[in-house]
Amino acid sequence: MIVKLGPCRLEFVQGDITQQHVAAIVNAANPALAGGGGVDGAIHTAGGPSIMHETQTQYPEGCALGNAVATGAGDLPAKFVFHAVGPIWKGGRQGEPEQLAMACRACLQLAVKHHCASLAFPALSAGAYGYPIDLAAANLIKTTMDFVRWHQKPAVVRFVLYDQGAFGAFTRAVEEVVPR
Ligand code: APR
């Protein structure tokens, strides 16, 4: 599924984020940048040890909630990994929506800063961190659309959804958010 927004487009695919041929991919990281399972485990496994080496040497203090930091992408097809820290879902009234939007915007800003024409996001916070997938989808899509409308870049933002449930949630959310 593709949504065009002026010179930019949003793409929605089912797949593995580590396999994406884009300039940058987003990691669903934790504040310690300590690695983990899910997207984080897949990126460090497929990308090799240089990514963890870079996070440890460049960001020994980790990354704050709602922010993101950039490293190279090791053996992955992408050029950069943006390690984003989304919120742990605690019911939705403890700032989680704004924290998720901040993490998303931080990645989009890093893409602009590093001249990345294409950026791939996973369903940030919607796995181990428990953010309801439909709410995460609407939040990430709306935040991205607002950003690209204003900045007219990155040219391509691809949401890479691991399973059919996540893919369905994102495509339904697009239909709700995109004006007809
Ligand atoms: N490609 C794309 N999406 C994937 C992949 C992959 N290879 N692997 C898992 N996913 C999906 C999950 O199914 C989920 O929908 O990405 C979404 C986000 O899940 P998580 O990776 O668990 O991310 P998050 O909820 O943000 O939790 C982050 O988990 O692995 C730890 O270190 C990480 O502590 C951090 C926490």
PDB file of N, CA and C in Angstrom, residues 87 89 92-102 131 139 143:
ATOM      1  N   PRO A  87       7.901   4.424  24.172  1.00  0.00           N
ATOM      2  CA  PRO A  87       7.432   4.212  25.545  1.00  0.00           C
ATOM      3  C   PRO A  87       6.963   2.772  25.794  1.00  0.00           C
ATOM      4  N   TRP A  89       3.975   0.771  27.269  1.00  0.00           N
ATOM      5  CA  TRP A  89       2.552   1.086  27.453  1.00  0.00           C
ATOM      6  C   TRP A  89       2.150   0.872  28.904  1.00  0.00           C
ATOM      7  N   GLY A  92      -1.832   4.384  28.719  1.00  0.00           N
ATOM      8  CA  GLY A  92      -2.066   5.470  27.759  1.00  0.00           C
ATOM      9  C   GLY A  92      -2.217   6.844  28.363  1.00  0.00           C
ATOM     10  N   ARG A  93      -2.205   6.941  29.698  1.00  0.00           N
ATOM     11  CA  ARG A  93      -2.399   8.259  30.326  1.00  0.00           C
ATOM     12  C   ARG A  93      -1.144   8.758  31.022  1.00  0.00           C
ATOM     13  N   GLN A  94      -0.025   8.168  30.673  1.00  0.00           N
ATOM     14  CA  GLN A  94       1.222   8.603  31.320  1.00  0.00           C
ATOM     15  C   GLN A  94       2.200   9.158  30.284  1.00  0.00           C
ATOM     16  N   GLY A  95       1.627   9.806  29.268  1.00  0.00           N
ATOM     17  CA  GLY A  95       2.454  10.473  28.266  1.00  0.00           C
ATOM     18  C   GLY A  95       2.881   9.587  27.114  1.00  0.00           C
ATOM     19  N   GLU A  96       2.380   8.347  27.071  1.00  0.00           N
ATOM     20  CA  GLU A  96       2.849   7.434  26.027  1.00  0.00           C
ATOM     21  C   GLU A  96       2.610   7.949  24.605  1.00  0.00           C
ATOM     22  N   PRO A  97       1.421   8.525  24.287  1.00  0.00           N
ATOM     23  CA  PRO A  97       1.224   8.979  22.901  1.00  0.00           C
ATOM     24  C   PRO A  97       2.250  10.043  22.485  1.00  0.00           C
ATOM     25  N   GLU A  98       2.510  11.004  23.367  1.00  0.00           N
ATOM     26  CA  GLU A  98       3.482  12.055  23.008  1.00  0.00           C
ATOM     27  C   GLU A  98       4.888  11.472  22.938  1.00  0.00           C
ATOM     28  N   GLN A  99       5.204  10.538  23.830  1.00  0.00           N
ATOM     29  CA  GLN A  99       6.545   9.919  23.804  1.00  0.00           C
ATOM     30  C   GLN A  99       6.758   9.127  22.513  1.00  0.00           C
ATOM     31  N   LEU A 100       5.716   8.434  22.065  1.00  0.00           N
ATOM     32  CA  LEU A 100       5.848   7.675  20.815  1.00  0.00           C
ATOM     33  C   LEU A 100       6.024   8.626  19.630  1.00  0.00           C
ATOM     34  N   ALA A 101       5.234   9.687  19.618  1.00  0.00           N
ATOM     35  CA  ALA A 101       5.347  10.677  18.537  1.00  0.00           C
ATOM     36  C   ALA A 101       6.723  11.343  18.553  1.00  0.00           C
ATOM     37  N   MET A 102       7.235  11.624  19.737  1.00  0.00           N
ATOM     38  CA  MET A 102       8.582  12.234  19.838  1.00  0.00           C
ATOM     39  C   MET A 102       9.651  11.303  19.269  1.00  0.00           C
ATOM     40  N   TYR A 131       2.474  -1.475  23.456  1.00  0.00           N
ATOM     41  CA  TYR A 131       1.590  -0.404  22.956  1.00  0.00           C
ATOM     42  C   TYR A 131       0.561  -1.049  22.033  1.00  0.00           C
ATOM     43  N   ASN A 139      -0.793   6.638  15.585  1.00  0.00           N
ATOM     44  CA  ASN A 139       0.148   7.635  16.092  1.00  0.00           C
ATOM     45  C   ASN A 139       1.338   7.802  15.139  1.00  0.00           C
ATOM     46  N   THR A 143       1.960  11.174  12.895  1.00  0.00           N
ATOM     47  CA  THR A 143       3.184  11.933  13.180  1.00  0.00           C
ATOM     48  C   THR A 143       4.040  12.048  11.917  1.00  0.00           C
TER      49      THR A 143
END
